[in-house]
Coordinates of C-alpha atoms and ligand atoms in Angstrom, one line a residue:
M1 CA 0.2 0.1 0.2
G2 CA 1.3 3.7 -0.8
K3 CA 2.0 6.3 1.3
V4 CA -1.9 7.3 -0.4
G5 CA -3.1 4.2 0.9
V6 CA -2.4 4.4 4.7
A7 CA -3.8 7.6 4.0
L8 CA -7.1 7.2 2.8
A9 CA -7.0 4.0 5.5
A10 CA -6.3 6.0 8.0
G11 CA -9.0 8.0 6.8
C12 CA -12.1 6.3 6.5
A13 CA -11.2 4.3 10.2
A14 CA -11.6 7.8 11.9
A15 CA -14.5 8.9 9.8
A16 CA -15.2 5.4 11.2
C17 CA -14.7 5.8 14.4
V18 CA -17.0 9.4 14.8
V19 CA -19.3 7.9 13.3
A20 CA -19.5 5.0 15.8
A21 CA -19.1 7.0 18.6
V22 CA -21.7 9.7 17.2
M23 CA -24.5 6.8 17.4
V24 CA -23.0 5.0 20.7
G25 CA -23.7 9.0 22.2
R26 CA -26.7 8.5 20.6
S27 CA -27.8 5.7 21.8
V28 CA -26.3 6.1 25.3
R29 CA -28.5 9.8 24.8
R30 CA -31.9 8.1 23.5
R31 CA -30.5 5.2 26.9
R32 CA -30.4 8.3 29.2
G33 CA -33.8 9.7 27.7
W34 CA -35.2 7.0 28.1
R35 CA -34.8 6.6 31.5
R36 CA -35.4 9.7 32.4
V37 CA -38.8 9.9 31.0
V38 CA -39.6 6.0 33.5
R39 CA -38.0 7.7 36.0
V40 CA -40.9 11.4 35.2
L41 CA -43.9 8.2 35.1
E42 CA -41.9 6.3 38.0
E43 CA -42.6 9.9 40.2
L44 CA -46.2 9.8 39.1
E45 CA -47.4 6.0 39.8
E46 CA -45.9 7.6 43.3
G47 CA -47.5 10.2 43.6
C48 CA -50.9 8.6 42.2
A49 CA -50.8 5.3 44.7
T50 CA -54.3 4.6 45.9
T51 CA -53.6 1.3 47.9
V52 CA -56.0 0.9 49.8
G53 CA -55.3 1.0 53.0
R54 CA -55.2 5.0 51.4
L55 CA -58.5 4.7 50.4
R56 CA -59.8 3.9 53.6
Q57 CA -58.2 7.3 54.3
V58 CA -60.3 9.2 52.5
V59 CA -64.1 7.2 53.1
D60 CA -63.0 8.3 56.6
A61 CA -62.3 11.5 55.6
M62 CA -65.5 12.3 54.2
A63 CA -67.3 10.9 56.0
V64 CA -65.7 13.6 58.6
E65 CA -66.5 15.9 56.9
M66 CA -69.8 15.4 55.8
H67 CA -70.6 15.8 59.2
A68 CA -68.7 18.4 59.6
G69 CA -70.4 20.1 57.4
L70 CA -74.0 18.8 58.9
A71 CA -72.5 20.7 62.2
S72 CA -72.3 24.6 60.8
E73 CA -72.6 26.4 57.9
G74 CA -68.7 26.7 56.8
G75 CA -67.9 24.1 59.1
S76 CA -66.4 22.7 55.9
K77 CA -65.2 22.4 53.0
L78 CA -68.6 20.0 52.2
K79 CA -71.8 23.0 51.8
M80 CA -73.8 20.1 52.2
L81 CA -76.8 22.0 51.2
L82 CA -80.9 21.2 52.0
T83 CA -82.7 21.2 49.3
Y84 CA -86.0 20.9 51.1
V85 CA -86.6 17.1 49.3
H86 CA -88.2 14.9 52.8
D87 CA -90.3 13.6 50.0
L88 CA -89.1 11.5 46.4
P89 CA -91.1 10.2 43.5
T90 CA -92.7 6.0 43.7
G91 CA -93.1 5.1 40.7
N92 CA -96.9 5.4 41.4
E93 CA -97.1 9.3 40.0
K94 CA -99.7 9.1 36.7
G95 CA -99.9 12.4 33.6
I96 CA -98.1 14.2 32.8
Y97 CA -95.3 16.9 33.4
Y98 CA -93.2 18.9 32.6
A99 CA -88.9 19.9 33.1
L100 CA -86.6 22.5 32.0
D101 CA -83.1 21.6 32.7
L102 CA -80.7 24.6 33.2
G103 CA -77.0 24.4 33.6
G104 CA -74.6 24.9 30.7
T105 CA -74.1 26.3 27.6
N106 CA -77.8 24.3 26.7
F107 CA -80.6 23.9 28.1
R108 CA -83.6 21.5 27.6
V109 CA -86.7 21.0 27.9
L110 CA -89.0 18.2 28.8
R111 CA -92.1 16.3 28.6
V112 CA -92.8 13.6 30.3
K113 CA -96.0 11.3 31.0
L114 CA -96.1 9.2 34.0
G115 CA -97.9 6.3 33.5
G116 CA -97.8 4.6 37.6
Q117 CA -96.7 1.9 38.4
R118 CA -93.3 2.9 37.7
C119 CA -93.3 3.4 34.3
I120 CA -92.7 5.5 31.5
I121 CA -94.7 5.6 28.7
E122 CA -93.3 8.3 26.8
H123 CA -90.4 11.3 27.2
D124 CA -90.1 13.8 25.2
V125 CA -87.0 16.0 24.9
D126 CA -85.9 19.6 23.5
L127 CA -82.1 20.7 23.8
Q128 CA -81.4 24.3 22.6
P129 CA -78.2 26.4 23.3
I130 CA -78.7 30.2 24.7
P131 CA -77.5 32.6 22.2
Q132 CA -74.1 33.6 23.7
H133 CA -75.3 37.8 24.8
L134 CA -78.0 36.0 26.2
M135 CA -75.2 34.6 28.9
T136 CA -74.2 37.9 30.4
S137 CA -76.9 40.1 29.5
S138 CA -80.5 40.6 32.4
S139 CA -82.3 37.7 34.8
V140 CA -85.7 39.2 32.4
E141 CA -84.1 39.0 28.9
L142 CA -82.7 35.1 30.0
F143 CA -85.7 34.0 31.6
D144 CA -87.7 35.1 28.6
F145 CA -86.5 33.3 26.2
I146 CA -86.1 30.3 28.4
A147 CA -90.2 30.8 28.6
T148 CA -90.8 31.7 25.3
S149 CA -89.0 28.4 24.0
L150 CA -91.0 26.5 26.7
K151 CA -94.1 28.0 25.6
D152 CA -93.4 26.9 21.8
F153 CA -92.3 23.6 23.1
V154 CA -95.5 23.5 25.1
E155 CA -97.9 24.8 22.3
R156 CA -96.3 21.8 19.9
E157 CA -96.3 19.2 22.7
E158 CA -100.4 19.4 22.4
N159 CA -101.0 20.1 19.7
I160 CA -100.1 16.3 18.1
S161 CA -100.7 15.1 22.1
E162 CA -103.2 15.1 24.4
P163 CA -103.1 18.2 26.3
S164 CA -102.1 18.4 29.9
Q165 CA -105.5 16.6 32.3
R166 CA -104.7 18.9 35.1
E167 CA -106.0 22.1 36.4
R168 CA -102.5 23.3 35.3
R169 CA -99.2 22.2 34.3
E170 CA -96.7 21.6 36.7
L171 CA -92.8 21.9 36.2
G172 CA -89.4 20.5 37.5
F173 CA -87.0 23.1 37.2
T174 CA -83.1 22.0 37.4
F175 CA -81.0 24.7 37.8
S176 CA -77.4 23.5 38.5
F177 CA -75.5 26.7 39.9
P178 CA -75.5 27.4 43.6
V179 CA -78.3 27.6 44.8
K180 CA -79.0 28.3 48.6
Q181 CA -82.6 27.1 48.7
T182 CA -85.0 28.2 50.7
S183 CA -87.3 25.6 50.0
S184 CA -88.1 23.1 48.4
S185 CA -89.2 24.8 44.5
S186 CA -87.8 28.4 45.7
G187 CA -83.6 29.5 46.5
T188 CA -81.4 32.1 45.8
L189 CA -78.9 32.2 43.7
M190 CA -75.7 32.5 44.9
K191 CA -72.9 33.5 42.2
W192 CA -72.7 32.4 38.3
T193 CA -70.3 30.1 36.9
K194 CA -69.9 28.5 33.8
G195 CA -70.2 31.5 32.1
F196 CA -72.4 32.6 32.6
S197 CA -72.1 36.1 34.5
I198 CA -76.1 38.4 34.9
E199 CA -75.7 40.4 38.1
D200 CA -79.2 40.8 39.0
A201 CA -79.5 37.8 39.2
V202 CA -77.8 37.2 42.4
G203 CA -79.7 37.5 45.7
R204 CA -82.9 36.5 43.6
D205 CA -85.2 33.5 43.6
V206 CA -84.9 31.5 40.2
S207 CA -87.5 29.7 40.5
Q208 CA -89.9 33.2 41.3
C209 CA -87.5 34.6 37.7
L210 CA -89.5 32.1 35.5
Q211 CA -92.2 32.0 37.5
E212 CA -92.6 35.4 36.6
A213 CA -91.1 35.2 33.3
L214 CA -93.8 32.6 32.2
S215 CA -96.9 34.8 33.2
R216 CA -95.1 37.5 31.2
K217 CA -95.0 35.0 28.8
G218 CA -99.2 33.6 29.6
L219 CA -98.0 30.6 29.9
D220 CA -100.2 29.0 32.5
M221 CA -97.3 26.2 34.6
Q222 CA -96.6 26.2 38.6
V223 CA -92.6 25.9 39.5
T224 CA -93.2 23.0 41.5
V225 CA -89.7 22.4 43.0
L226 CA -86.8 23.4 42.0
I227 CA -83.1 21.2 42.0
N228 CA -79.8 20.6 41.2
D229 CA -79.3 17.9 38.3
T230 CA -77.5 15.2 42.0
V231 CA -81.3 15.0 43.4
G232 CA -82.9 14.7 39.4
T233 CA -80.8 11.3 39.7
L234 CA -81.7 10.5 42.9
A235 CA -85.1 11.2 42.1
L236 CA -84.6 9.5 38.6
G237 CA -82.6 5.8 40.9
H238 CA -85.1 6.3 44.0
Y239 CA -88.5 6.0 40.8
H240 CA -86.4 3.4 39.0
D241 CA -85.6 1.2 43.0
E242 CA -86.5 2.1 46.1
D243 CA -83.8 1.3 47.6
T244 CA -81.0 4.5 46.2
V245 CA -80.1 6.1 48.6
A246 CA -77.1 8.5 46.5
A247 CA -77.0 10.0 43.4
V248 CA -73.6 10.3 41.7
I249 CA -73.0 12.8 39.1
I250 CA -69.8 11.7 37.0
G251 CA -70.1 14.1 33.3
T252 CA -67.3 17.4 33.0
G253 CA -67.9 18.2 36.6
T254 CA -68.8 15.7 40.2
N255 CA -71.1 15.7 42.6
A256 CA -73.3 14.4 45.0
C257 CA -75.6 14.0 46.5
Y258 CA -77.6 11.4 49.8
L259 CA -80.4 11.0 51.7
E260 CA -79.5 12.3 55.7
R261 CA -81.9 11.9 58.9
A262 CA -83.8 15.1 60.3
D263 CA -82.0 15.0 63.5
A264 CA -78.3 14.6 61.8
I265 CA -78.6 17.6 60.0
I266 CA -77.3 19.9 63.5
K267 CA -76.9 23.3 61.4
C268 CA -81.1 23.5 60.7
Q269 CA -82.0 22.1 63.9
G270 CA -85.1 24.7 64.5
L271 CA -85.5 25.3 61.0
L272 CA -86.8 21.9 60.1
T273 CA -90.9 21.1 60.6
T274 CA -90.3 17.7 59.8
S275 CA -89.3 14.7 60.9
A276 CA -89.0 12.8 58.1
G277 CA -84.9 13.0 56.5
M278 CA -83.8 15.0 53.4
V279 CA -81.7 15.4 50.9
I280 CA -78.6 16.4 50.9
N281 CA -76.5 18.2 48.2
M282 CA -73.3 17.5 49.2
E283 CA -71.3 19.3 46.6
W284 CA -68.6 17.0 47.2
G285 CA -66.0 18.8 43.8
N286 CA -64.7 20.7 46.9
F287 CA -64.2 18.0 49.2
W288 CA -59.9 17.9 50.4
S289 CA -58.2 15.7 51.8
S290 CA -55.2 16.1 53.3
H291 CA -55.1 11.6 52.6
L292 CA -55.3 12.8 48.7
P293 CA -52.6 12.0 46.8
R294 CA -51.3 15.0 44.7
T295 CA -48.6 15.4 42.6
P296 CA -47.6 18.6 41.5
Y297 CA -49.2 18.7 38.0
D298 CA -52.7 18.6 40.3
A299 CA -50.9 21.8 42.0
E300 CA -50.0 23.1 38.6
L301 CA -53.4 23.4 37.3
D302 CA -54.8 24.3 40.1
A303 CA -52.9 27.4 40.1
D304 CA -53.2 28.3 36.6
S305 CA -56.9 27.8 37.2
P306 CA -59.3 30.9 36.9
N307 CA -60.4 29.0 41.4
P308 CA -57.7 27.8 42.7
N309 CA -57.8 26.2 45.9
D310 CA -61.5 25.5 44.8
Q311 CA -63.5 22.0 43.2
G312 CA -59.6 19.6 44.5
F313 CA -61.6 16.7 45.0
E314 CA -63.3 17.9 41.5
K315 CA -60.0 18.9 39.4
M316 CA -58.6 14.4 40.4
I317 CA -61.3 13.4 39.3
S318 CA -63.6 14.7 36.4
G319 CA -64.3 14.6 32.9
M320 CA -63.3 18.2 32.9
Y321 CA -59.4 17.6 33.9
L322 CA -58.5 14.1 33.1
G323 CA -57.0 15.5 29.7
D324 CA -55.3 17.9 30.6
I325 CA -53.1 16.1 34.2
V326 CA -52.3 13.9 30.9
R327 CA -50.9 16.6 29.1
R328 CA -49.1 18.2 31.8
V329 CA -47.2 15.1 32.5
I330 CA -46.4 14.6 28.7
L331 CA -45.0 17.6 28.4
R332 CA -42.7 17.2 31.4
M333 CA -41.8 13.8 30.3
S334 CA -41.6 15.7 26.8
Q335 CA -39.0 18.1 27.8
E336 CA -36.9 15.7 30.3
S337 CA -35.7 13.4 27.0
D338 CA -36.2 13.7 23.1
V339 CA -38.5 10.2 23.2
F340 CA -41.1 12.6 21.6
G341 CA -39.0 14.5 19.5
P342 CA -38.6 18.6 19.6
V343 CA -41.1 19.4 22.8
S344 CA -45.3 20.1 21.3
S345 CA -46.3 23.7 21.5
K346 CA -49.3 22.0 21.1
L347 CA -48.6 20.9 24.9
H348 CA -48.6 23.9 25.7
E349 CA -51.4 24.8 25.6
P350 CA -54.2 24.2 28.6
F351 CA -57.1 22.2 27.9
I352 CA -56.5 20.5 24.3
L353 CA -56.1 17.2 25.6
R354 CA -60.2 16.6 25.7
T355 CA -60.8 13.0 27.8
P356 CA -62.8 11.5 25.9
M357 CA -58.5 11.5 23.7
V358 CA -57.2 9.8 26.9
A359 CA -59.9 7.6 26.8
A360 CA -59.6 6.6 23.2
M361 CA -55.1 6.0 24.0
H362 CA -56.7 4.4 27.3
E363 CA -58.7 1.7 25.3
D364 CA -56.5 1.7 21.7
D365 CA -56.1 -1.9 21.5
S366 CA -54.2 -2.1 18.0
S367 CA -51.0 -4.1 18.1
N368 CA -49.0 -0.6 17.2
L369 CA -51.5 1.6 18.8
N370 CA -52.7 3.3 16.0
E371 CA -54.6 5.6 17.3
V372 CA -52.1 7.1 20.1
A373 CA -49.9 8.2 17.2
Q374 CA -52.9 9.1 15.5
I375 CA -53.9 11.3 18.9
L376 CA -50.5 12.5 19.6
K377 CA -50.0 13.7 16.2
D378 CA -53.0 15.3 15.5
T379 CA -53.7 16.8 18.4
L380 CA -50.3 17.1 19.4
E381 CA -48.6 18.1 16.8
I382 CA -45.6 15.1 18.5
P383 CA -45.8 12.5 15.0
D384 CA -43.2 9.7 14.4
V385 CA -43.8 8.4 18.1
P386 CA -42.0 4.6 18.6
L387 CA -44.3 1.6 19.3
N388 CA -42.4 2.1 23.6
V389 CA -43.4 6.0 23.4
R390 CA -47.2 5.0 22.7
K391 CA -47.4 2.2 25.1
L392 CA -45.6 5.0 27.8
V393 CA -49.0 7.9 26.5
V394 CA -50.6 4.4 27.9
K395 CA -49.7 4.0 31.0
V396 CA -49.6 7.5 31.2
C397 CA -52.8 7.6 30.8
D398 CA -54.5 4.4 32.8
V399 CA -52.7 6.0 35.9
V400 CA -54.5 9.4 36.0
T401 CA -57.8 8.1 35.4
R402 CA -56.7 4.9 37.3
R403 CA -56.1 7.8 40.4
A404 CA -59.8 9.5 39.8
A405 CA -62.1 6.1 39.6
R406 CA -60.5 4.5 43.0
L407 CA -60.9 8.5 44.6
A408 CA -65.2 8.7 42.9
A409 CA -65.5 5.1 44.9
A410 CA -63.8 6.1 47.9
G411 CA -66.2 9.1 48.4
I412 CA -69.1 6.1 47.5
V413 CA -67.8 4.4 50.7
G414 CA -68.0 7.9 52.4
I415 CA -71.7 8.7 52.2
L416 CA -72.0 4.4 52.4
K417 CA -69.7 5.5 55.8
K418 CA -71.5 8.3 56.7
I419 CA -75.5 6.5 56.0
G420 CA -74.2 3.3 57.6
R421 CA -74.8 1.1 55.0
D422 CA -70.8 1.0 54.8
G423 CA -71.0 -2.3 56.6
N424 CA -69.1 -1.8 59.0
S425 CA -71.3 0.0 61.3
G426 CA -73.2 -1.1 63.8
M427 CA -76.3 -2.4 62.5
T428 CA -75.8 -2.6 59.2
G429 CA -72.4 -4.1 60.0
G430 CA -71.3 -7.4 57.6
K431 CA -70.1 -9.5 60.7
T432 CA -69.6 -8.9 64.5
K433 CA -67.6 -9.0 66.4
G434 CA -68.3 -12.2 67.6
G435 CA -68.3 -13.5 63.3
S436 CA -71.3 -14.1 63.2
R437 CA -73.4 -12.5 60.2
I438 CA -75.7 -9.9 60.4
K439 CA -78.8 -8.8 58.3
M440 CA -77.0 -6.1 55.0
R441 CA -80.1 -4.3 53.9
R442 CA -79.1 -3.3 49.3
T443 CA -77.9 0.0 48.8
V444 CA -78.0 0.9 45.6
V445 CA -76.5 4.8 44.0
A446 CA -77.4 5.8 41.2
V447 CA -73.9 7.1 39.0
E448 CA -74.7 10.0 36.1
G449 CA -72.0 11.1 33.6
G450 CA -70.9 11.2 30.5
L451 CA -67.1 10.8 32.3
Y452 CA -68.9 6.3 34.4
A453 CA -71.5 5.7 31.4
N454 CA -69.1 6.3 27.9
Y455 CA -65.6 5.0 29.8
T456 CA -65.0 1.5 30.1
M457 CA -61.7 1.8 31.6
F458 CA -62.8 3.6 34.7
R459 CA -66.3 2.5 35.1
E460 CA -64.5 -1.0 35.4
Y461 CA -61.4 0.9 38.4
L462 CA -64.3 1.9 39.8
N463 CA -65.8 0.0 40.4
E464 CA -62.8 -3.2 41.1
A465 CA -61.6 -0.4 43.9
M466 CA -66.1 -0.2 45.7
R467 CA -65.0 -4.8 46.6
Q468 CA -61.8 -4.0 47.3
I469 CA -62.8 -1.6 50.2
L470 CA -66.5 -2.5 50.6
G471 CA -64.8 -6.6 50.8
E472 CA -66.3 -9.4 50.2
D473 CA -68.8 -9.3 52.0
V474 CA -71.1 -6.2 51.7
A475 CA -70.3 -5.0 48.3
P476 CA -72.3 -7.5 46.8
Y477 CA -74.4 -6.0 48.7
V478 CA -74.0 -2.3 47.8
I479 CA -75.0 -1.4 43.4
L480 CA -74.2 1.4 41.0
N481 CA -77.3 1.6 38.4
V482 CA -76.2 4.3 35.9
T483 CA -79.1 6.0 34.6
N484 CA -79.5 8.7 31.8
D485 CA -81.5 12.0 31.8
G486 CA -81.4 11.5 35.9
S487 CA -81.6 15.5 35.7
G488 CA -84.3 16.1 33.2
I489 CA -86.6 13.4 34.3
G490 CA -86.0 13.4 37.7
A491 CA -87.1 17.2 37.5
A492 CA -90.6 16.2 35.6
L493 CA -90.6 12.8 38.5
L494 CA -90.4 15.1 41.9
A495 CA -92.4 17.6 40.3
A496 CA -94.9 15.2 39.3
S497 CA -94.5 13.8 43.4
H498 CA -94.0 17.1 44.6
S499 CA -97.5 18.4 43.5
A500 CA -100.5 19.7 45.1
S501 CA -102.8 17.1 43.8
T502 CA -100.6 14.5 43.9
I503 CA -99.4 14.5 48.2
T504 CA -101.2 13.1 49.9
E505 CA -102.0 10.2 48.0
N506 CA -99.1 9.5 46.7
T507 CA -96.5 11.3 49.7
N508 CA -93.2 9.0 50.5
F509 CA -91.3 10.4 53.0
I510 CA -88.1 9.2 53.5
V511 CA -87.7 6.9 56.3
I512 CA -84.3 6.5 57.4
Ligands
ADP601 P1 -72.5 17.2 31.8 O1 -71.0 16.5 32.7 O2 -71.1 18.6 31.1 O3 -73.0 17.7 32.0 P2 -72.1 14.6 30.8 O4 -72.4 14.2 32.3 O5 -72.0 14.4 30.0 O6 -71.8 16.3 31.0 O7 -70.5 14.4 30.5 C1 -69.5 14.5 29.4 C2 -68.1 15.1 29.8 O8 -67.6 12.9 29.9 C3 -67.2 14.8 29.1 O9 -66.7 16.4 29.2 C4 -65.7 14.2 28.8 O10 -65.3 15.3 29.9 C5 -66.8 12.9 29.9 N1 -66.8 12.6 28.8 C6 -67.7 11.7 27.5 N2 -67.7 10.8 26.8 C7 -66.7 10.5 27.4 C8 -65.4 9.1 26.9 N3 -65.6 8.6 26.3 N4 -65.0 8.8 27.2 C9 -64.8 9.5 28.8 N5 -64.2 10.9 29.0 C10 -65.5 10.7 28.5
MG602 MG1 -75.5 16.6 33.2

């Protein structure tokens, strides 16, 4: 080999060394990057841990806070609002009733025909968006718009089917904003949420606002009950199954209500005119306890929200937030390493990843996780994600969803504990100290909301946690029943059971 040949060979060897060094460097970096994201995942798993022991602490904390909220106004982050609903539908109600469901950007009007024997013969629904400008206008404008829509609906319905046989049409009004109830048919608006801001309505009786608008529009209809959506769900659940004692909504937000004994509602002892029980609207989205497994992602989400330190339980559980927790974890992973490529600007956009997308990625059963790749590409603008990284994303969805579902289960068992239906409290316990069996009471909880109804993994995790917390002896006695449209149909059912004409023949005072 001549000199030139030697030089060339030496040059080639050097170049090969450089290439090899670059490749080794890349693979070392990739391994290090991979280790860093795995560490982020492990920290997330540790932070979100919901052992059965931890869940039992949450159960106890929920029951303690419920006591505190019932003892005095402002005694707990749980508001434990009085509803003055003392009786629930029995199934014997008959006739035609209307309902109006206002709680977000849409409102719905319903007409329900009840045939007795727990039979809903038919129900018709009309959904309408609230025009944006009315959400910040005056209460007269808003309620006039609603009354006009309701009047049109009634006229249309009564043209095509039989008119109501009652002397006066009756309406259940579901108004899902914070209300201080003064009776089962009246209450004053405490504050608007969800984009509404109509100052002159705050502090006014919303039932009266609606009643006055109905009169202005010439619609002969009585607002018989004013409720929120959880109470409607409980009413519908109880209509179908008398053992229903509580209702939980797990959708965009989360809340629960349940039947309480009158003597346990210490904060209103002087006010109650009956010894019958009452439905309590817990506003459980605001529950907080140091036992809740909180991560830095939760703290950041809370700090960035328009209502920091508020609705802490809801921010860990409900459909509005799960997607954004997952987004924050992926952002952190992407900042820690280059396994997702350069950090996508989309990862900085709050709420860009919606909870149904989390569900779709979590439940992707294709061998290549094509759905995961598609959502990462289309929504987060992260293309070409390798399979092992897609698997990592699925795991993140799993950890966040599992924690949410298990905490919701602990909340439900907390309610059961408070009312002595968790199998550990006195007469309803599964076993006495000596081990002999005591008769358990069948206990039904009505559950509603898109997260529980549509996200199978969420539902299965929640159901599994219920069994784990309650134990094999007690769990079979506790049944979760999915209801549909409790916020609408339930309001019509309550209008029926509270109707002046049926109240004597049909009263079903709560006996607990
Ligand atoms: P709302 O709570 O607004 O009254 P829903 O009870 O229908 O309405 O719940 C809607 C919410 O449920 C959505 O905002 C979403 O977070 C969640 N959700 C709906 N469908 C799914 C799904 N397939 N997977 C996961 N979450 C879902
Ligand atoms: Mg709803």
